[in-house]
Structures are given as structure tokens and as C-alpha cells.
Coordinates of C-alpha atoms and ligand atoms in Angstrom, one line a residue:
M1 CA 8.9 -11.2 -29.3
N2 CA 7.9 -7.5 -29.7
F3 CA 6.9 -6.1 -26.3
K4 CA 6.8 -2.4 -27.2
D5 CA 3.2 -2.6 -28.4
K6 CA 2.0 -4.7 -25.4
V7 CA 0.3 -4.0 -22.1
V8 CA 0.6 -6.3 -19.2
Y9 CA -2.1 -6.8 -16.5
Q10 CA -1.1 -8.2 -13.2
V11 CA -3.5 -10.7 -11.5
Y12 CA -3.0 -11.5 -7.8
P13 CA -4.6 -14.9 -8.0
K14 CA -5.4 -15.1 -4.3
S15 CA -7.6 -11.9 -4.5
F16 CA -8.9 -12.0 -8.1
Q17 CA -11.9 -14.3 -8.2
D18 CA -13.0 -17.2 -6.1
S19 CA -15.1 -19.9 -7.8
N20 CA -15.6 -22.4 -5.0
G21 CA -16.5 -20.4 -1.9
D22 CA -13.4 -21.0 0.1
G23 CA -12.5 -17.4 0.2
W24 CA -9.4 -17.8 -2.0
G25 CA -9.2 -16.7 -5.6
D26 CA -8.5 -19.6 -8.0
I27 CA -7.8 -20.6 -11.6
K28 CA -11.5 -21.3 -12.4
G29 CA -12.3 -17.9 -11.1
I30 CA -9.7 -16.3 -13.3
I31 CA -11.0 -18.1 -16.3
S32 CA -14.5 -16.8 -15.7
R33 CA -13.1 -13.2 -15.8
L34 CA -10.9 -13.4 -18.8
D35 CA -13.4 -11.7 -21.1
Y36 CA -13.3 -8.6 -18.8
L37 CA -9.5 -8.5 -19.3
K38 CA -9.8 -9.1 -23.0
D39 CA -12.3 -6.2 -23.4
L40 CA -9.9 -4.0 -21.5
G41 CA -7.4 -4.7 -24.3
I42 CA -4.4 -6.1 -22.5
D43 CA -2.0 -8.6 -24.1
V44 CA -0.2 -10.4 -21.3
I45 CA -1.3 -11.5 -17.8
W46 CA 1.3 -11.7 -15.1
F47 CA 0.2 -14.1 -12.4
N48 CA 1.8 -13.9 -9.0
P49 CA 3.0 -17.4 -8.0
M50 CA 0.5 -20.2 -8.0
C51 CA 2.7 -23.1 -7.3
I52 CA 2.7 -25.3 -4.2
S53 CA 3.6 -23.2 -1.2
P54 CA 3.0 -23.0 2.5
Q55 CA 1.9 -19.4 1.7
R56 CA 4.0 -17.8 4.4
D57 CA 4.8 -15.1 1.9
N58 CA 1.7 -15.7 -0.3
G59 CA 3.4 -18.0 -2.8
Y60 CA 6.8 -16.4 -2.9
D61 CA 7.9 -19.3 -0.7
V62 CA 7.7 -22.1 -3.3
A63 CA 7.7 -25.7 -2.2
D64 CA 7.3 -27.3 -5.6
Y65 CA 7.9 -25.3 -8.8
R66 CA 6.1 -27.7 -11.1
Q67 CA 2.8 -28.2 -9.3
I68 CA -0.1 -25.7 -9.0
D69 CA -1.1 -25.2 -5.4
P70 CA -4.4 -27.1 -4.8
R71 CA -5.9 -23.9 -3.3
Y72 CA -5.7 -22.4 -6.8
G73 CA -6.7 -25.7 -8.6
T74 CA -4.8 -28.4 -10.5
N75 CA -2.2 -28.5 -13.3
E76 CA -5.2 -29.5 -15.6
D77 CA -7.0 -26.3 -14.5
F78 CA -3.9 -24.4 -15.5
L79 CA -3.9 -26.0 -19.0
E80 CA -7.5 -24.9 -19.3
L81 CA -6.5 -21.4 -18.4
S82 CA -3.7 -21.5 -20.9
K83 CA -6.1 -22.6 -23.6
A84 CA -8.7 -20.0 -22.6
C85 CA -5.9 -17.3 -22.8
K86 CA -4.7 -18.5 -26.1
E87 CA -8.2 -18.4 -27.6
R88 CA -8.3 -14.7 -26.5
N89 CA -4.8 -14.0 -27.8
I90 CA -3.5 -13.3 -24.3
L91 CA -0.1 -14.4 -23.1
I92 CA 0.6 -15.8 -19.7
M93 CA 3.5 -14.5 -17.6
F94 CA 4.7 -16.7 -14.8
D95 CA 6.4 -15.6 -11.7
M96 CA 9.7 -17.4 -11.1
V97 CA 11.0 -17.1 -7.5
F98 CA 14.6 -18.3 -7.8
N99 CA 16.5 -16.3 -5.2
H100 CA 15.1 -18.6 -2.5
T101 CA 12.8 -21.6 -2.0
S102 CA 10.5 -22.4 0.9
T103 CA 12.0 -24.4 3.6
E104 CA 9.3 -26.9 2.8
H105 CA 10.9 -27.5 -0.6
E106 CA 12.3 -31.1 -0.8
W107 CA 15.7 -29.7 -1.6
F108 CA 15.8 -27.9 1.7
K109 CA 14.3 -30.9 3.6
K110 CA 17.1 -33.1 2.1
A111 CA 19.6 -30.5 3.1
L112 CA 18.3 -30.5 6.6
A113 CA 18.5 -34.3 6.7
G114 CA 22.2 -33.9 6.0
D115 CA 22.3 -34.7 2.2
K116 CA 25.5 -33.0 1.1
K117 CA 24.4 -32.4 -2.5
Y118 CA 21.3 -30.5 -1.4
K119 CA 22.9 -28.7 1.5
D120 CA 25.1 -27.1 -1.2
Y121 CA 21.9 -25.7 -2.9
Y122 CA 21.7 -23.2 0.0
I123 CA 24.0 -20.8 1.8
W124 CA 25.3 -22.0 5.2
R125 CA 27.7 -20.5 7.7
K126 CA 28.9 -21.2 11.2
G127 CA 28.0 -18.7 13.8
K128 CA 30.5 -16.1 15.0
N129 CA 31.3 -15.6 18.7
G130 CA 28.2 -17.5 19.6
S131 CA 25.9 -15.4 17.4
Y132 CA 24.9 -14.9 13.8
P133 CA 27.5 -15.1 11.0
T134 CA 26.9 -11.5 10.1
N135 CA 24.7 -8.6 11.4
W136 CA 22.5 -8.5 8.3
Q137 CA 18.8 -7.9 8.6
S138 CA 16.1 -9.7 6.6
K139 CA 13.9 -7.6 4.4
F140 CA 10.9 -8.5 6.5
G141 CA 12.6 -7.5 9.8
G142 CA 14.8 -9.5 12.1
P143 CA 18.1 -11.3 11.4
A144 CA 18.8 -12.7 7.9
W145 CA 20.3 -15.9 9.4
E146 CA 18.4 -18.9 11.0
Y147 CA 20.2 -21.4 13.1
V148 CA 19.7 -25.1 12.6
P149 CA 20.8 -26.9 15.8
E150 CA 21.2 -30.4 14.1
L151 CA 23.8 -29.0 11.7
D152 CA 25.1 -26.4 14.1
E153 CA 25.0 -23.9 11.2
Y154 CA 22.9 -21.0 10.0
Y155 CA 21.3 -20.6 6.6
L156 CA 20.9 -17.3 4.9
H157 CA 17.4 -15.9 4.2
L158 CA 17.2 -12.4 2.9
F159 CA 13.4 -12.6 3.3
D160 CA 11.3 -14.6 5.8
K161 CA 13.1 -17.3 7.7
T162 CA 11.0 -19.8 5.7
Q163 CA 12.5 -18.5 2.5
A164 CA 16.1 -19.9 2.3
D165 CA 18.4 -18.3 -0.2
L166 CA 19.6 -20.5 -3.0
N167 CA 23.3 -20.9 -3.8
W168 CA 23.5 -19.7 -7.4
D169 CA 27.3 -20.3 -7.4
N170 CA 26.4 -24.0 -7.5
P171 CA 25.9 -24.9 -11.2
E172 CA 23.4 -27.6 -10.2
V173 CA 21.1 -24.9 -8.8
R174 CA 21.3 -22.9 -12.0
K175 CA 20.5 -26.0 -14.0
E176 CA 17.5 -26.8 -11.8
C177 CA 16.2 -23.3 -12.4
A178 CA 16.6 -23.5 -16.2
D179 CA 14.8 -26.8 -16.1
I180 CA 11.9 -25.3 -14.3
V181 CA 11.6 -22.5 -16.8
N182 CA 11.7 -25.1 -19.6
Y183 CA 9.1 -27.1 -17.9
W184 CA 6.7 -24.2 -18.0
I185 CA 7.7 -23.3 -21.6
S186 CA 6.6 -26.9 -22.5
K187 CA 3.2 -26.1 -20.9
G188 CA 2.8 -23.0 -23.2
V189 CA 4.2 -20.3 -20.9
Y190 CA 6.4 -17.8 -22.8
C191 CA 6.6 -14.9 -20.5
F192 CA 8.4 -14.8 -17.2
R193 CA 8.9 -12.5 -14.3
F194 CA 12.0 -13.2 -12.2
D195 CA 11.5 -12.3 -8.6
V196 CA 14.3 -10.2 -6.9
V197 CA 16.6 -11.7 -9.5
N198 CA 19.4 -9.1 -8.9
L199 CA 20.1 -10.6 -5.5
I200 CA 21.1 -14.1 -6.7
S201 CA 24.8 -13.5 -6.8
K202 CA 26.4 -12.5 -3.5
Y203 CA 29.7 -10.7 -3.3
T204 CA 30.2 -12.2 0.2
V205 CA 28.1 -13.4 3.0
D206 CA 30.8 -13.1 5.6
E207 CA 31.1 -9.4 6.2
D208 CA 29.1 -7.4 8.7
D209 CA 27.2 -4.4 7.3
P210 CA 29.3 -1.5 8.6
N211 CA 26.2 0.7 8.7
N212 CA 24.4 -1.9 10.8
F213 CA 21.8 -2.2 8.0
D214 CA 20.5 -5.2 6.0
G215 CA 23.7 -6.0 4.2
R216 CA 22.3 -5.2 0.7
Q217 CA 25.6 -3.8 -0.5
F218 CA 27.0 -7.4 -0.4
Y219 CA 24.3 -9.1 -2.4
T220 CA 22.7 -6.5 -4.8
D221 CA 23.8 -6.6 -8.4
G222 CA 26.4 -9.1 -7.4
P223 CA 29.6 -10.1 -9.3
R224 CA 28.2 -12.9 -11.4
V225 CA 24.6 -11.8 -11.8
H226 CA 24.9 -10.9 -15.5
E227 CA 26.7 -14.1 -16.2
Y228 CA 24.0 -16.1 -14.6
L229 CA 21.2 -14.3 -16.4
K230 CA 22.9 -14.8 -19.7
E231 CA 23.3 -18.5 -18.9
L232 CA 19.6 -18.8 -17.9
N233 CA 18.6 -17.0 -21.1
A234 CA 20.7 -19.3 -23.3
D235 CA 19.5 -22.4 -21.5
S236 CA 15.8 -21.6 -21.4
F237 CA 13.6 -18.7 -22.5
G238 CA 16.2 -17.4 -25.0
N239 CA 15.4 -20.4 -27.2
V240 CA 11.8 -19.4 -27.7
E241 CA 9.9 -16.2 -28.5
S242 CA 9.6 -14.9 -25.0
I243 CA 9.1 -11.8 -22.9
T244 CA 10.9 -11.5 -19.6
V245 CA 11.0 -9.0 -16.8
G246 CA 13.4 -9.0 -13.8
E247 CA 12.5 -7.5 -10.5
M248 CA 15.5 -5.4 -9.5
S249 CA 15.9 -4.4 -5.9
S250 CA 17.9 -1.3 -5.1
T251 CA 19.7 -1.5 -8.4
T252 CA 21.6 1.0 -10.6
L253 CA 21.0 2.4 -14.1
E254 CA 24.4 0.9 -15.2
N255 CA 23.3 -2.6 -14.2
C256 CA 19.8 -2.2 -15.6
A257 CA 21.3 -1.1 -18.9
K258 CA 22.7 -4.6 -19.1
Y259 CA 19.8 -6.6 -17.6
A260 CA 17.3 -5.1 -20.0
N261 CA 19.5 -4.3 -23.0
E262 CA 17.9 -4.5 -26.3
D263 CA 20.6 -6.9 -27.4
G264 CA 18.4 -9.5 -25.7
K265 CA 21.2 -11.3 -23.9
E266 CA 19.7 -11.1 -20.5
L267 CA 16.0 -10.0 -20.0
S268 CA 13.5 -8.0 -22.0
M269 CA 12.9 -5.4 -19.3
V270 CA 13.2 -4.5 -15.6
F271 CA 11.2 -3.4 -12.7
T272 CA 13.0 -0.7 -10.6
F273 CA 11.7 1.0 -7.5
H274 CA 13.6 4.2 -6.9
H275 CA 10.6 6.2 -7.9
L276 CA 8.5 4.4 -5.3
K277 CA 10.7 5.4 -2.4
V278 CA 10.2 9.1 -2.7
D279 CA 7.9 9.1 0.3
Y280 CA 10.4 7.1 2.5
K281 CA 12.0 9.2 5.1
N282 CA 15.7 8.5 5.4
M283 CA 15.1 5.8 2.7
K284 CA 13.2 3.7 5.3
K285 CA 10.0 2.2 4.3
W286 CA 8.4 2.5 7.8
E287 CA 9.2 6.1 8.2
L288 CA 6.7 8.4 6.5
Q289 CA 7.1 11.6 4.6
P290 CA 5.0 13.3 1.9
V291 CA 5.9 12.4 -1.7
D292 CA 8.9 14.4 -2.8
F293 CA 7.6 15.4 -6.1
M294 CA 10.7 17.0 -7.5
Q295 CA 12.7 13.9 -6.6
F296 CA 10.1 11.7 -8.2
K297 CA 10.2 13.7 -11.4
K298 CA 14.0 13.8 -11.5
L299 CA 14.1 10.1 -11.1
M300 CA 11.6 9.5 -13.8
N301 CA 13.5 11.7 -16.2
T302 CA 16.9 10.3 -15.4
W303 CA 15.8 6.7 -15.8
Q304 CA 13.7 7.4 -18.9
T305 CA 16.5 9.1 -20.7
G306 CA 19.2 7.0 -19.3
M307 CA 17.7 3.7 -20.3
E308 CA 17.0 5.0 -23.7
E309 CA 20.6 6.3 -24.2
K310 CA 21.9 2.9 -23.2
G311 CA 19.5 1.0 -25.4
A312 CA 17.6 -0.7 -22.6
W313 CA 13.9 -1.1 -21.9
P314 CA 12.0 -0.2 -18.7
S315 CA 8.7 -1.4 -17.3
L316 CA 6.2 1.3 -16.4
F317 CA 4.2 1.0 -13.2
L318 CA 3.1 2.7 -10.0
N319 CA 1.2 -0.3 -8.5
N320 CA 1.8 -3.9 -7.7
H321 CA 1.1 -6.4 -5.0
D322 CA 4.0 -5.0 -2.8
Q323 CA 3.1 -1.3 -3.1
P324 CA 0.2 0.7 -1.5
R325 CA -2.3 1.8 -4.1
A326 CA -0.9 4.6 -6.2
L327 CA -4.3 6.4 -6.2
S328 CA -4.1 6.8 -2.4
R329 CA -0.4 7.6 -2.5
F330 CA 0.2 9.9 -5.4
G331 CA -3.4 11.0 -6.1
D332 CA -6.3 12.0 -4.0
D333 CA -8.7 9.0 -3.4
K334 CA -11.2 11.2 -1.5
N335 CA -11.6 14.4 -3.4
Y336 CA -10.4 13.7 -6.9
P337 CA -10.4 9.9 -7.3
K338 CA -11.4 9.9 -10.9
E339 CA -9.3 12.8 -12.0
S340 CA -6.1 11.7 -10.2
A341 CA -6.5 8.0 -11.2
K342 CA -6.7 9.1 -14.8
M343 CA -3.8 11.5 -14.6
L344 CA -1.6 8.8 -13.0
A345 CA -2.6 6.3 -15.7
A346 CA -1.8 8.7 -18.6
F347 CA 1.6 9.4 -17.1
T348 CA 2.4 5.7 -16.6
H349 CA 1.1 4.5 -20.0
L350 CA 2.7 7.0 -22.2
M351 CA 6.3 7.0 -21.1
R352 CA 8.8 4.9 -22.9
G353 CA 8.5 1.3 -21.7
T354 CA 6.0 -1.4 -21.2
P355 CA 3.0 -0.5 -18.9
Y356 CA 1.8 -2.9 -16.2
I357 CA -1.7 -2.5 -14.8
Y358 CA -2.2 -4.0 -11.3
Q359 CA -5.7 -5.5 -10.8
G360 CA -8.2 -3.0 -9.7
E361 CA -6.2 0.1 -10.5
E362 CA -8.3 0.3 -13.7
I363 CA -11.4 0.9 -11.5
G364 CA -9.8 3.2 -9.0
M365 CA -9.3 0.8 -6.1
T366 CA -7.7 2.4 -3.0
N367 CA -5.7 1.5 0.0
A368 CA -7.4 -0.8 2.5
Y369 CA -7.1 1.6 5.5
F370 CA -7.5 -1.3 8.0
T371 CA -7.6 -0.2 11.6
N372 CA -6.9 -3.5 13.5
I373 CA -3.9 -5.8 13.3
S374 CA -6.2 -8.8 12.9
Q375 CA -7.2 -7.4 9.5
Y376 CA -3.6 -7.5 8.3
K377 CA -2.4 -10.8 6.8
D378 CA 1.0 -10.0 5.3
V379 CA 4.0 -11.5 7.1
E380 CA 5.9 -8.2 6.6
S381 CA 3.1 -6.1 8.2
T382 CA 2.6 -8.4 11.1
N383 CA 6.4 -8.5 11.8
I384 CA 6.7 -4.8 11.5
F385 CA 3.8 -4.3 13.8
K386 CA 5.7 -6.2 16.5
L387 CA 9.0 -4.5 15.8
L388 CA 7.6 -1.0 15.9
K389 CA 5.8 -1.8 19.1
E390 CA 9.0 -3.0 20.6
E391 CA 10.6 0.3 19.5
G392 CA 8.0 2.0 21.7
K393 CA 5.7 3.4 19.0
S394 CA 2.0 3.9 19.9
E395 CA -0.5 1.6 18.2
E396 CA -2.1 4.7 16.7
E397 CA 1.1 5.6 15.1
I398 CA 1.7 2.1 13.8
Y399 CA -1.7 1.9 12.3
H400 CA -1.1 5.1 10.5
I401 CA 2.1 3.7 9.1
L402 CA 0.5 0.5 8.0
Q403 CA -2.4 2.3 6.4
E404 CA 0.1 4.0 4.2
R405 CA 2.7 1.3 3.6
S406 CA 1.4 -2.2 4.2
R407 CA 1.4 -4.6 1.3
D408 CA -2.1 -5.7 2.3
N409 CA -3.3 -2.3 0.9
S410 CA -3.1 -3.6 -2.6
R411 CA -4.0 -7.2 -1.9
T412 CA -7.7 -6.7 -0.9
P413 CA -10.1 -8.7 -3.1
M414 CA -10.9 -7.4 -6.6
Q415 CA -14.1 -5.3 -6.5
W416 CA -16.4 -6.7 -9.1
D417 CA -19.8 -5.5 -8.1
D418 CA -21.8 -4.3 -5.1
S419 CA -23.0 -7.7 -3.9
A420 CA -21.6 -9.3 -0.7
N421 CA -17.8 -9.3 -0.7
A422 CA -17.8 -7.4 -3.9
G423 CA -18.6 -10.5 -5.9
F424 CA -15.2 -11.9 -5.1
T425 CA -16.4 -14.9 -3.1
D426 CA -19.5 -16.5 -1.6
G427 CA -17.5 -17.5 1.4
E428 CA -15.3 -15.7 3.9
P429 CA -12.6 -13.8 2.0
W430 CA -9.0 -14.5 3.2
L431 CA -8.5 -10.7 3.4
Q432 CA -11.2 -8.3 4.0
V433 CA -12.8 -6.4 1.1
Q434 CA -12.3 -2.6 1.1
E435 CA -15.5 -1.1 2.3
N436 CA -15.8 1.3 -0.7
Y437 CA -16.7 -1.6 -3.0
R438 CA -20.3 -0.6 -3.1
N439 CA -19.3 2.4 -5.3
V440 CA -15.9 1.4 -6.5
N441 CA -16.5 -1.7 -8.6
A442 CA -16.1 -3.1 -12.1
A443 CA -19.8 -3.3 -12.8
N444 CA -20.3 0.4 -12.1
A445 CA -17.2 1.2 -14.1
L446 CA -18.5 -0.7 -17.1
K447 CA -21.8 1.3 -17.0
D448 CA -20.2 4.7 -16.9
E449 CA -18.6 5.8 -20.2
D450 CA -16.5 8.4 -18.4
S451 CA -15.1 5.8 -15.9
I452 CA -11.5 5.2 -15.1
Y453 CA -11.9 1.8 -16.8
Y454 CA -12.7 3.3 -20.2
W455 CA -9.9 5.8 -19.8
Y456 CA -7.4 2.8 -19.4
K457 CA -9.0 1.3 -22.5
K458 CA -8.3 4.5 -24.4
L459 CA -4.7 4.6 -23.2
I460 CA -4.2 1.1 -24.4
G461 CA -5.8 2.1 -27.7
L462 CA -3.2 4.9 -28.0
R463 CA -0.4 2.4 -27.6
K464 CA -1.8 0.2 -30.3
G465 CA -2.6 3.1 -32.6
Y466 CA 0.4 5.3 -32.4
K467 CA 3.9 4.2 -33.1
V468 CA 5.2 7.2 -31.2
V469 CA 3.8 5.7 -28.0
Q470 CA 5.6 2.5 -28.6
E471 CA 8.9 3.8 -29.9
G472 CA 9.2 7.5 -29.5
K473 CA 12.1 9.2 -27.9
Y474 CA 11.4 10.6 -24.4
V475 CA 12.0 14.3 -23.9
P476 CA 11.3 15.8 -20.5
L477 CA 9.4 19.1 -20.4
F478 CA 8.8 21.7 -17.6
E479 CA 11.7 20.2 -15.8
E480 CA 11.9 22.9 -13.1
D481 CA 8.1 23.1 -12.5
D482 CA 7.2 21.9 -9.0
Q483 CA 3.6 20.9 -9.8
V484 CA 3.6 19.6 -13.3
L485 CA 5.2 16.6 -14.8
A486 CA 5.3 16.7 -18.6
F487 CA 7.1 15.1 -21.4
E488 CA 7.2 14.7 -25.2
R489 CA 7.5 11.5 -27.2
K490 CA 9.0 12.0 -30.6
L491 CA 9.3 9.8 -33.6
D492 CA 10.1 11.1 -37.1
K493 CA 7.4 13.6 -37.8
E494 CA 5.2 12.6 -34.9
S495 CA 5.1 14.3 -31.5
L496 CA 3.0 13.4 -28.5
V497 CA 3.0 15.6 -25.5
V498 CA 1.7 14.5 -22.1
I499 CA 1.0 17.2 -19.4
C500 CA 0.1 16.1 -15.9
N501 CA -0.8 18.3 -13.0
F502 CA 0.3 16.2 -10.0
Y503 CA -1.6 18.3 -7.5
G504 CA -5.2 19.0 -6.4
K505 CA -4.8 22.7 -7.1
E506 CA -5.0 24.8 -10.2
K507 CA -2.0 25.8 -12.2
K508 CA -1.3 28.1 -15.2
I509 CA 1.1 26.9 -17.8
V510 CA 2.7 28.2 -20.9
F511 CA 2.9 25.8 -23.7
N512 CA 2.9 26.5 -27.4
A513 CA 0.3 24.1 -28.6
K514 CA 0.3 25.3 -32.2
G515 CA -0.5 22.5 -34.6
Y516 CA -1.4 20.0 -31.8
E517 CA -4.7 18.4 -31.4
I518 CA -6.0 17.1 -28.0
L519 CA -6.1 13.4 -28.1
L520 CA -7.4 12.9 -24.6
S521 CA -8.0 14.9 -21.5
N522 CA -9.6 14.0 -18.1
Y523 CA -11.6 17.3 -18.1
K524 CA -13.9 18.6 -20.8
D525 CA -12.8 21.7 -22.7
S526 CA -9.1 21.9 -21.8
N527 CA -7.6 25.2 -22.8
I528 CA -4.0 24.1 -22.3
V529 CA -3.3 27.1 -20.1
D530 CA -5.3 26.7 -17.0
L531 CA -4.8 23.3 -15.6
R532 CA -7.4 22.1 -13.1
P533 CA -6.7 19.8 -10.2
Y534 CA -5.0 16.6 -11.4
E535 CA -5.7 17.6 -15.0
T536 CA -3.9 15.7 -17.7
I537 CA -3.8 16.6 -21.4
I538 CA -2.5 14.4 -24.2
L539 CA -1.6 16.3 -27.3
Y540 CA -0.5 15.1 -30.7
K541 CA 0.8 16.5 -33.9
K542 CA 2.3 15.2 -37.1
D543 CA 4.1 17.5 -39.4
Ligands
GLC601 C1 9.4 -9.8 -4.3 C2 7.9 -10.1 -4.4 C3 7.4 -10.0 -3.0 C4 8.1 -11.1 -2.2 C5 9.6 -11.0 -2.2 C6 10.3 -12.2 -1.8 O1 9.8 -8.6 -3.9 O2 7.3 -9.2 -5.2 O3 6.0 -10.1 -2.9 O4 7.7 -11.0 -0.8 O5 10.1 -10.8 -3.6 O6 10.1 -13.3 -2.7

């Protein structure tokens, strides 16, 4: 299916819209908001996992891949959602978590009970010298192995200890996964996101990480991952008109050129994260440094041109449910919220690739800035809080870090209006609403024709109206400039130029704009010479 003309919107179901007052978003709530999304102009909705789960990692710990979790509704409700989306010409993208299952999954329970067939669905090792099989750390902190006394063995979990890694070298596991995809295809789902899918094939699980780190070199982009993805493609979504995206953790351009090659043998596109680590000190998520803009720009340019040269297709995003809000991170959510949100959106939507909008970014939602650990709900944040405390950091310092980095920052409930709990729920929300909801909300955005919301609508309109946005070649401009990120998209006689001032200060530029018209700008009367704080200008010409 063509995806170059499409825009994806990500719904975090738990925080989108509650319909029954239990403080959790649900499917009926989502249905009641579909017209809002239709008006925005999006084509696909990616839903974070809604299947049965103990919710230790908010649904990324799946206990039954074929049943909707009752907290979200029923399978019948899902069919209703599917019908309502179809009526609006919106596609549904499901999130398939296949690197691991919850330890509550029946496969794992059978494994624990000693059933050999199911034990081999997971990755087990004996301890070494009375300790863990290797020194690997889980991505959420702590060891990546959990001991099971009854079996006198450890199982591998790259994430939380309730997320046991599946053994993809077992053909039965691969078949189960293809069957699950086919099940959802039979229910009318044609788009899939595959969670951390470049971790499914491990080189080895028996070697210590020489750098005393998490062991990622032994399981990232592993030896058989391309083979497994080709097989999954051939056995499931490759047989229908589909759109797929793989979440690729710490990957390389060479591998992504294969994962997302336009030959269609693996996936339609990839999510990569190098550009979202430019404020990690020493590449460590919990060590802060200001955004390294030159590194950011270099990464964008390298990946944009590299993927194009290799005939592969990227996803475009700065936000998702695992990232702090881009407006708070790359923009200025206090002094220039509107200007910087619009600039960041122009930059994201007009590069080569498929743009993803994370719920709330289209109205300028910001980080949560919680000040007490009781407000944080994410397992990663609560683990890290403990670990950083053990390391001797002060609470003040830890809160500062969490305010910048916690995944809860982006998970606060969608801000619909200025009524109690931002119109998200009549009950007690599972995660506190960000206090700025009285101003920052969808109802206000819809009333203001200059709002961030309408800017997104215009950007989506550009994608639909201009082939150069969909297919144009990417050419970096102003490569050495330490304040401006700019690029040209070129297709036959068309040229689109996007200029973004990434800082809250003015800047003079030299650009020969002869023959260009201004399609959009986030300030009135741009002169294409004096850029104002966070100014962005989109220019177009056709010879
Ligand atoms: C992905 C998900 C994240 C989850 C992790 C483990 O990174 O986006 O939310 O915690 O995988 O499934």
C-alpha cells in the first residue's frame, strides 16, 4: 500500500479518552473522538497495545495477543472501532510486541510448570558461579536475568522481569507470531508496528558484556533478524496490502536499509532513535546535557540521505510514548510554545519519510514536570528513582532528571478542554493531568485559527497536495550553520525549501529566494533574511 502520502497519528489508549469514569482511556472513548482525528486529516492510527496484560509496562507485557484487555473494552468494541475507522477512511495500526511476552502469558506459565515445548519458547540458562548467566543489564535497570528456583535456571528479560524474551530461533515461536498477525488481519487490521523487533535474534546470550553494560552488542540487529522478518512478511502481512513499521533500537543505517527497503521484503519503514539521544551525556539516558544541535543536524542529514541512497524509507517523529515531549525538549514551552511547536512540526513533516503525530503534540502539550515520585507511574521511572537514590543522588537532582526524561512526561491524559481532568475522565485519572490544560487544550486550539492544531492540518495538506513532499529528494542546506536547520526537497521541476531556526534568538541568513513563493511561515511577513525566534519558512517553486 502506498504510504508516502500518509500521515500516522499515535493514540496512547490509556490516556486518550475515558468513557466510563474509571480513569482509564478506552475504546468507546476513542470512537467518540474519531471525528477530531478525521478533521485533522490523518490516515492511520497507531494504537499502543490494547491486548490483555498485567500492565506492568502499560501493555507491552502481553498476556493474550488475541483478546482486548477488559480495561479498554471487548473484542466487539474493537470491531466497532474498526467499523468506525473504516467509515472515516482511517486505517488501524496495531502494536505487535513479539520480542517478549508477559510472564502471565499461558506459554510462560506452561514453561514454568515444566512443559518442555513451552519452555523452549523462551531463553533459559543455568547460573554461572552461583550468579547470573551473564552480567547484562535490563533496559529498565537491574539484571537482565531472573532466577526460577523450581527449574534452577534463569530466563532472559531485556526489559522488565515480567517481560520474558521469546526464543525466535524456535520455529514454533515464529509460527505463533505469524498466526497472531494473521488473526488481526482477519479482523480488518492491515497496519502493524513491531515493537523492538531488531532484538529478536540474539548472537549469543552466554557472553559477558566486556564494558559491563547492558549486553546490547549481543542481541541488536542479530544474525538472523532479516531472515525472520522476511519469513514473517511472507507468512502474514506480506500477503495483504499492508503498512508496517519496525521499532529499531540502537540500530545501524546498513541494517535499516534492509529492514525498510523499498523492495518490500521486510517492513515498510523503521523508527530509529539516534536523533533522540543528542541530549544524553555519555549516551546515557539518565545523564543530562543540553541538546547537541550540530550532532542532531548531522544525524538527520546522514540518515535522510543515507536511507534515500539505499532505497529505504524512514519514519519521521520527535515524539512518542517513550520520549519526553519534543516541545519541552527541542523547543521552548514557556516563552515560544506556539512558534517552536510549529517549527518542530514543519521540520518533521516535510523531510523524506512518513510523519507520525503523537497525541497532544498537535495542540502543544508539554512535559508533565511532576515533582513527587507518587505522581510517576512508569516502571522505568520508578526503578530509576530507586537506582539513582542508591547511587547517592539527591532527590532534587533525581526529580530534575525525571522531569526531563521520564516516559510519563508524554503519557499524561489528552487535554481536550478546560473542564475537570481536561475532559479526559469523570473519574480519577490513572496518571495526573498536566496542570496547563486550562490553556493548552483541543477546544481552545479549535477556536483559534492561528493555533498549532491548524498548522498541523496545513502541513498534512501540503503532503497531500505536493508530490515533492511525498517523493522529493532530500538535499541538506546550511550544513555548517549552528542555529538553522534547512533542507530542500526536489522532484523534477518542483523545489520545496524548509528553513528552521532551532533557537529562541534571531538570526540573519542568506538565501536566494528568487522565484520562490512562501507557502507557510509561523510568523507574519517573513522576509527570508531576518529569522525571528524559532521561525520557520516553507518556500516553493516550480520552474
Ligand atoms: C518499546 C516500547 C516501550 C516498551 C518496550 C518494551 O520500546 O515502545 O514502551 O516499554 O518496547 O516492550
